[in-house]
Coordinates of C-alpha atoms and ligand atoms in Angstrom, one line a residue:
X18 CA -7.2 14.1 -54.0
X19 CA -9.6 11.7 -54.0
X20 CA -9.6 8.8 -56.2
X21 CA -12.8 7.2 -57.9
X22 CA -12.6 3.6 -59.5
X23 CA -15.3 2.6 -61.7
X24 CA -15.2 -1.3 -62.7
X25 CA -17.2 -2.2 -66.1
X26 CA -17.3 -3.0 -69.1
X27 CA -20.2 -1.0 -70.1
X28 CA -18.7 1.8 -72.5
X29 CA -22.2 3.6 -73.2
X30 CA -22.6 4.0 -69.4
X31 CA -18.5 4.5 -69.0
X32 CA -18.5 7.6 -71.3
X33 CA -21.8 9.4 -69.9
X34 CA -20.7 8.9 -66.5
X35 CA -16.8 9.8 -67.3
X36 CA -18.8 13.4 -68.1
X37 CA -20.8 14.0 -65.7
X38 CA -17.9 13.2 -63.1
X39 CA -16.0 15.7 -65.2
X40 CA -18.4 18.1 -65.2
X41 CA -19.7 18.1 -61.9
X42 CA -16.4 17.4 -59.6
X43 CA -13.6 18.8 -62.1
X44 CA -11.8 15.3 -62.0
X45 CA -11.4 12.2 -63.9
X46 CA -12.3 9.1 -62.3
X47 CA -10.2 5.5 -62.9
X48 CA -11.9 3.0 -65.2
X49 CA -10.9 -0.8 -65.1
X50 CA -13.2 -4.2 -66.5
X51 CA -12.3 -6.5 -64.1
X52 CA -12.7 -6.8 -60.8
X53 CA -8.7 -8.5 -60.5
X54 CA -7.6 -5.2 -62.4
X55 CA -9.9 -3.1 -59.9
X56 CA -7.9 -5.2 -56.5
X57 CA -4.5 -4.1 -58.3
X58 CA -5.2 -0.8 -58.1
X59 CA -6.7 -0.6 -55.0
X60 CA -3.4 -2.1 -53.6
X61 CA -1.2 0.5 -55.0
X62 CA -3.5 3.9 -54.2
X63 CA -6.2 4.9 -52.0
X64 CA -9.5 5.2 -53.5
X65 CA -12.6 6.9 -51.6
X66 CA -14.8 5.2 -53.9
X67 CA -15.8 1.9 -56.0
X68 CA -18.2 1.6 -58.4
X69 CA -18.6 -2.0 -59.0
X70 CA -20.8 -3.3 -62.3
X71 CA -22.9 -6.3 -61.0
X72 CA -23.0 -7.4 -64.4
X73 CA -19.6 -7.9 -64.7
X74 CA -19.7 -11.4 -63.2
X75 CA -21.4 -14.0 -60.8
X76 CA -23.4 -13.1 -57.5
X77 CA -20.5 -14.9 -56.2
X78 CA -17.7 -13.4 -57.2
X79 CA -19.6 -9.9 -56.9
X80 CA -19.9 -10.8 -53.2
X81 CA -16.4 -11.7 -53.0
X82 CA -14.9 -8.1 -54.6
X83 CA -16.7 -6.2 -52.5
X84 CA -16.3 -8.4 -49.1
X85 CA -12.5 -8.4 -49.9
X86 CA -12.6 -4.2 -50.7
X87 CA -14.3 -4.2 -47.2
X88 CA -11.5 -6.1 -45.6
X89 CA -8.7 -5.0 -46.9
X90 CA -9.7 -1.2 -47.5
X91 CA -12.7 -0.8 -45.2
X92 CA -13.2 2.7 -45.5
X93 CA -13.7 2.8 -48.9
X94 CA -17.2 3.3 -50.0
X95 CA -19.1 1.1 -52.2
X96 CA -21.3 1.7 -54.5
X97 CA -23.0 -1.6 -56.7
X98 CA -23.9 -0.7 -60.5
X99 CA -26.9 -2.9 -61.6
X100 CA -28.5 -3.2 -64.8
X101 CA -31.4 -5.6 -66.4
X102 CA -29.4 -9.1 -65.1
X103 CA -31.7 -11.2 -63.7
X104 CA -28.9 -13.8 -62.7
X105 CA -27.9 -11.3 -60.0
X106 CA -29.4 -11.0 -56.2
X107 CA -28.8 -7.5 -54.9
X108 CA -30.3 -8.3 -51.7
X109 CA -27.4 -11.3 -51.6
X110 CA -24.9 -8.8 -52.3
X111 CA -25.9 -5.7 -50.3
X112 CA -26.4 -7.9 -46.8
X113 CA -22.9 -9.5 -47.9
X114 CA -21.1 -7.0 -48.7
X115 CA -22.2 -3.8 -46.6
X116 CA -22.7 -1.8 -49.6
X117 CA -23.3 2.0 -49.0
X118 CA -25.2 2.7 -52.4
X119 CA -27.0 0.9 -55.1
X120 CA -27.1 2.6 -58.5
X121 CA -29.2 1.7 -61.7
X122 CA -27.4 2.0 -64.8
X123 CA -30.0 3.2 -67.3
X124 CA -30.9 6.7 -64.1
X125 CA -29.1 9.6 -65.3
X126 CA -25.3 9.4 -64.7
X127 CA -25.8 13.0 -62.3
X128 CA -27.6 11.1 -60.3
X129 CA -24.5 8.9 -59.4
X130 CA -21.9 11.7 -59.5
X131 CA -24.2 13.0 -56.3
X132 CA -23.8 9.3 -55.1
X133 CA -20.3 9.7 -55.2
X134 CA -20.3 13.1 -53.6
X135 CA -22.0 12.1 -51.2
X136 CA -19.8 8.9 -50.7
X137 CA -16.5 11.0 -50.9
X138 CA -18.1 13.0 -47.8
X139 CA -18.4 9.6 -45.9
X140 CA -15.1 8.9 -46.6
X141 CA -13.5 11.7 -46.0
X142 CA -15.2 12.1 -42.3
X143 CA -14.6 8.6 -41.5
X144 CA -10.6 8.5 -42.5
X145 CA -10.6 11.9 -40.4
X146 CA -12.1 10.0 -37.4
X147 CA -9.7 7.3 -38.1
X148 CA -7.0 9.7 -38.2
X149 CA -7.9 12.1 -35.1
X150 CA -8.6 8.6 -33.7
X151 CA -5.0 7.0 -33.9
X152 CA -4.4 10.9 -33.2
X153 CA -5.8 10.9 -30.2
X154 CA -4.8 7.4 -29.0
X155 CA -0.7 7.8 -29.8
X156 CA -1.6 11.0 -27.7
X157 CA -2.8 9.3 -24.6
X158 CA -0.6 6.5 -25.3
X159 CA 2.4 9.4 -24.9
X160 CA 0.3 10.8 -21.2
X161 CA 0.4 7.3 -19.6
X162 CA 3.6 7.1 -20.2
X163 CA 4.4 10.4 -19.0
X164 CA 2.4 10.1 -16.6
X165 CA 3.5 6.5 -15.4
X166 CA 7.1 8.2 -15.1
X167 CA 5.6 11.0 -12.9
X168 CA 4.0 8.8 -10.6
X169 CA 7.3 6.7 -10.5
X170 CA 9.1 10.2 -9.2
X171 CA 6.8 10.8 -6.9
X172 CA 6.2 7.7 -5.6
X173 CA 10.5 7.6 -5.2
X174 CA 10.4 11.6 -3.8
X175 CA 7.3 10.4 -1.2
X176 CA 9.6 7.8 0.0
X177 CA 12.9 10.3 0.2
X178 CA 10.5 12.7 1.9
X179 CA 9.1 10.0 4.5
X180 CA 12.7 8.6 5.3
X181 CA 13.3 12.6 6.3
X182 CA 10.7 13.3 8.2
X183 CA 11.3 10.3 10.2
X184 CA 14.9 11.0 10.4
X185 CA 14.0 14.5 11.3
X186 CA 10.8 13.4 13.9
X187 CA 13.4 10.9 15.4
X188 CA 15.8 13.4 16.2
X189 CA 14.0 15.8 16.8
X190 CA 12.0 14.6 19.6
X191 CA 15.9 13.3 20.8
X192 CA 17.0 16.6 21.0
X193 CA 14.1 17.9 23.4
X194 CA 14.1 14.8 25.6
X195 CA 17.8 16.1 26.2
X196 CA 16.7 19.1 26.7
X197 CA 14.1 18.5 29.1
X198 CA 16.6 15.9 31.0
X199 CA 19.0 19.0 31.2
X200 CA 16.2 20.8 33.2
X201 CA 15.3 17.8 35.4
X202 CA 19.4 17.5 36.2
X203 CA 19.0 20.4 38.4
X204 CA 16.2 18.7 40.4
X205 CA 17.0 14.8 40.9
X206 CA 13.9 13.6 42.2
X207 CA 12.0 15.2 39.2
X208 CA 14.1 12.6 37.0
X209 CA 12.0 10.9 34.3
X210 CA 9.2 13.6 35.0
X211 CA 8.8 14.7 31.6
X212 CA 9.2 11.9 29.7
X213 CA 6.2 9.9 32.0
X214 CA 4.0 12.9 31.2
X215 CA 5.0 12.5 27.4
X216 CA 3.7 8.9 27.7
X217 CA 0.4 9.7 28.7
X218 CA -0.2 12.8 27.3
X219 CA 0.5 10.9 24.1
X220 CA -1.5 7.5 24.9
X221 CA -4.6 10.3 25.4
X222 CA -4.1 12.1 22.4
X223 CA -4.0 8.7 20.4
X224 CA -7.1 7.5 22.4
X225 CA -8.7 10.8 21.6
X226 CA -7.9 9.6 17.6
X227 CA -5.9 13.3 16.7
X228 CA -3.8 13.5 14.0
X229 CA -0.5 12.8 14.2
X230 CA 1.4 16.4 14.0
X231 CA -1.2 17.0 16.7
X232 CA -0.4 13.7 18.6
X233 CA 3.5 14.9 17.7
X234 CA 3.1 18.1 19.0
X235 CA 1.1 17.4 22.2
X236 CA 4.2 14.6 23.2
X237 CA 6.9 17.7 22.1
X238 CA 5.0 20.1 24.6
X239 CA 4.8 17.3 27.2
X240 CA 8.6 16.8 27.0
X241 CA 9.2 20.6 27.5
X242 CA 6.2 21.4 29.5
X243 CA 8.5 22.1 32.7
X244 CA 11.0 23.9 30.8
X245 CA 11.1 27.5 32.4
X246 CA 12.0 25.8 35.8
X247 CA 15.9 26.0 33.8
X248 CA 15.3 29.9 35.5
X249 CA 14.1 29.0 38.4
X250 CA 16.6 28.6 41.3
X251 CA 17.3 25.4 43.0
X252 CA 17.1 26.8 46.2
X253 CA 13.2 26.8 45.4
X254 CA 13.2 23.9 42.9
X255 CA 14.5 21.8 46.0
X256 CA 13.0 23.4 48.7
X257 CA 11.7 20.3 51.2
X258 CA 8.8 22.2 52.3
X259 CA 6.1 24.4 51.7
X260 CA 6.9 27.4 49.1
X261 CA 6.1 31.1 50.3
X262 CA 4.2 33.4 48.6
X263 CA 6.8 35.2 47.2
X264 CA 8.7 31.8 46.5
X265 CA 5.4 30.4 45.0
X266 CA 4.8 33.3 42.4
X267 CA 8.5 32.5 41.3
X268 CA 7.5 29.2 40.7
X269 CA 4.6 30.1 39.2
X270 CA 6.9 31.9 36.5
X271 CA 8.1 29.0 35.0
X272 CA 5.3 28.6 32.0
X273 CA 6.1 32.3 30.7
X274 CA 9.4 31.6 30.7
X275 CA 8.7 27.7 28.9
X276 CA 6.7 30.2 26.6
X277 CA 9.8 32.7 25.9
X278 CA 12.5 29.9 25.4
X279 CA 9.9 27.5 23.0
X280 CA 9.0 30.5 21.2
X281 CA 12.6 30.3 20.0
X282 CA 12.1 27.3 18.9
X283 CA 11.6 26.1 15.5
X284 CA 8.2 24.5 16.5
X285 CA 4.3 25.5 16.0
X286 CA 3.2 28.1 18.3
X287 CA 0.6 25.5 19.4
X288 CA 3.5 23.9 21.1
X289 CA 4.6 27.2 23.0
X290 CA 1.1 27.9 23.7
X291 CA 0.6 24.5 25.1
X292 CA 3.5 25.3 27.4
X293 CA 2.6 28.2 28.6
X294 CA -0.9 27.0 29.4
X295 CA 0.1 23.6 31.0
X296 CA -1.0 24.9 34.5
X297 CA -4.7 26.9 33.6
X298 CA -7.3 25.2 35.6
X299 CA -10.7 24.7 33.6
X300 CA -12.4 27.0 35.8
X301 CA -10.2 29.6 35.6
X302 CA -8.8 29.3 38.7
X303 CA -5.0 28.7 37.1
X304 CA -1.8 30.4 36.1
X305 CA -0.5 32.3 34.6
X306 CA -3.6 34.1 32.3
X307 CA -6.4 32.2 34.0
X308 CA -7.5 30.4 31.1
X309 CA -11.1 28.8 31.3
X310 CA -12.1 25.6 29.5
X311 CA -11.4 25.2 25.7
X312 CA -10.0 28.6 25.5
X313 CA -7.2 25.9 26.9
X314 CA -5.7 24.5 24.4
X315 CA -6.3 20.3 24.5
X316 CA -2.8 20.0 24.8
X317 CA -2.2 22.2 27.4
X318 CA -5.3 20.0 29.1
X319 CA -4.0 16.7 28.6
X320 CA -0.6 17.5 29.9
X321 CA -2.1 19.3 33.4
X322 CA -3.9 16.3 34.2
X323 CA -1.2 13.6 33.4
X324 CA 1.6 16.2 35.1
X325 CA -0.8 16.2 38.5
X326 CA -0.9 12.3 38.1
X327 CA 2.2 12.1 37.8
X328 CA 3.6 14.3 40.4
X329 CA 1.0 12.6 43.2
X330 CA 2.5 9.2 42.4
X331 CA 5.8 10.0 42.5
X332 CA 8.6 11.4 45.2
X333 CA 8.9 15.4 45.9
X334 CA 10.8 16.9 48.2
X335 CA 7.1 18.2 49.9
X336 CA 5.3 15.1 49.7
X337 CA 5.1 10.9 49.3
X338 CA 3.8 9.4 46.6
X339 CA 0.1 8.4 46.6
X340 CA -1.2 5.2 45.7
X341 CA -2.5 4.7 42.0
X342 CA -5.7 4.7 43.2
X343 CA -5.4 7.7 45.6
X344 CA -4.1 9.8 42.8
X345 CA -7.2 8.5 40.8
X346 CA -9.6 9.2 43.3
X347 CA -8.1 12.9 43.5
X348 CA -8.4 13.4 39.7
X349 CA -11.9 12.6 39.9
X350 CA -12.5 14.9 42.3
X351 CA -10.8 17.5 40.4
X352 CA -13.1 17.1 37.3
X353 CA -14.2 20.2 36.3
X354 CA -12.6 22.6 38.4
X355 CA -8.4 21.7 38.1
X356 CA -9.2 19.2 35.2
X357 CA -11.6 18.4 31.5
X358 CA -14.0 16.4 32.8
X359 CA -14.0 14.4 29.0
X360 CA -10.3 14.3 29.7
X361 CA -10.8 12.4 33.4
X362 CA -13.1 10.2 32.0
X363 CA -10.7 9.3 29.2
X364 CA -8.0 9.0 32.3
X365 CA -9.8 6.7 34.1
X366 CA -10.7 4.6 31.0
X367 CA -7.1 4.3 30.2
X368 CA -5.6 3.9 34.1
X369 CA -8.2 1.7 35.0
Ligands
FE2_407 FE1 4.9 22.8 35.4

């Protein structure tokens, strides 16, 4: 219900306005003759509209009621009554007071019941704003918050999660070193094999800037690249001299069988496939599928070239170690056929 307050002391005006209001809006307004009476009511409802009669009193204290209305109840609408007073300055009191309408009393009182219509309007939209408004904020007040406690769980969960995975990473790659040192046990001098091929294959796959599951799973495939030789007998594992044929193609085995026990595995397949591949040359001239350049997988190429390195500069039972620089030399030289040529460049970068 919306509540109309007409201050004056004008009962000609008072009684054809109380009918037109009656008339046109089915409702009674308020009626007070001072502006003290008018700030007493205002205090103890809310009123869409004031009618104020400049004629009442002062420019002064005209200015004052309606400044204090606009403070203390700014979304009431005003509306300033004037009449034949000369002592008042409506400009004064419309810059002043932000008044919304100004109404001469002697135009027909209809003409001020649309006024107040149309102020009513105003008011209502504004206090539904206002509303929607405080609405709206307690509403995104209640989100951050939410919102602030969401990204305190996650943050704590992220954290949990991390701690895991490098609980899980840590062991993990534990477990297959001792794996991979289980397979070297049955071949002394191939002691620390794995794990030097790990080191480099990893140092090129940071160099190369991969991710790091990719970096992760290139060092995991490194560590187990050598493990089919577990089915390979000793007697040719060991053997001080040259391998036969048939002895060769035995040996020559060991990748499928790497493939068969890593597919067992809980890892990606990229890491089976990696060991499977570890001995394609990138012309094709490998074992056991006779891979040819990227159809290779980057691990599988990384790990060839630091497994040849690191078999020429250490002891075997069918050779001395080469020099660092020998063992360069004959990567080089293998560039393109045995090895990536990217890859040997990236080598030498790194060795040199
Ligand atoms: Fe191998």
């Amino acid at each position: 219900m919306n509540t109309i307050l007409i201050v004056t002391a004008d009962t000609h005006f008072k009684n054809k306005v109380f009918r037109a209001i009656q008339k046109k809006l089915n409702t009674e307004p308020a009626f007070t003759e001072s502006f003290e009476d008018a700030i007493r009511i205002l205090s103890q409802k809310t009123c869409s509209v004031v009618v104020g009669d400049s004629e009442l009193y002062s420019n002064t204290l005209n200015i004052q009621f309606f400044r204090q209305i606009k403070q203390l109840w700014p979304k009431t609408m005003r509306i300033l009554l004037i009449g034949d007073n000369k002592n008042v300055d409506i400009i004064e009191i419309i810059n002043h007071a932000e008044i919304f309408r100004v109404f001469e009393k002697k135009s027909q009182a209809l003409e001020l019941v649309d006024m107040i219509i149309e102020s009513i309007e105003t008011f209502s939209s504004t206090f539904y704003a206002h509303k929607m408004s405080k609405l709206l904020r307690m509403e995104n007040s209640q989100l951050n918050m939410e919102n602030h406690l969401l990204e305190q769980r996650l943050s704590t969960q992220v954290k949990d999660t991390e701690q895991i995975n490098s609980t899980l990473s840590t062991t993990l790659i534990s477990s297959v070193k001792a794996l991979s040192e289980a397979v070297e046990a049955k071949d002394p001098l191939t002691h620390g094999h794995s794990e030097r091929v790990a080191i480099i294959s990893k140092e090129m796959a940071s160099a190369l800037g991969l991710s790091g599951d990719e970096t992760a799973y290139i060092e995991i495939a490194a560590l187990l690249h050598d493990i089919g030789k577990i089915g390979i007998s000793e007697s040719i594992l060991n053997k001080p001299s040259m391998l036969t044929q048939v002895e060769m193609a035995i040996m020559q085995q060991h990748p499928i069988i790497g493939y068969n026990i890593v597919t067992h595995l809980p890892f990606d397949t990229y890491i089976a496939n990696t060991v499977l591949q570890h001995h394609e040359n990138f012309d094709g001239s490998g074992y056991p599928h006779h891979l040819t350049g990227h159809a290779i997988t980057l691990g599988a190429r990384i790990i060839h070239l630091a497994d040849a390195y690191d078999t020429m500069t250490t002891v075997r039972p069918y050779h001395t170690p080469l020099e660092h620089a020998f063992a360069l030399e004959e990567i080089k030289r293998k560039a393109g056929c045995h090895f990536d040529p990217e890859l040997v460049a990236l080598f030498i970068e790194l060795k040199y």
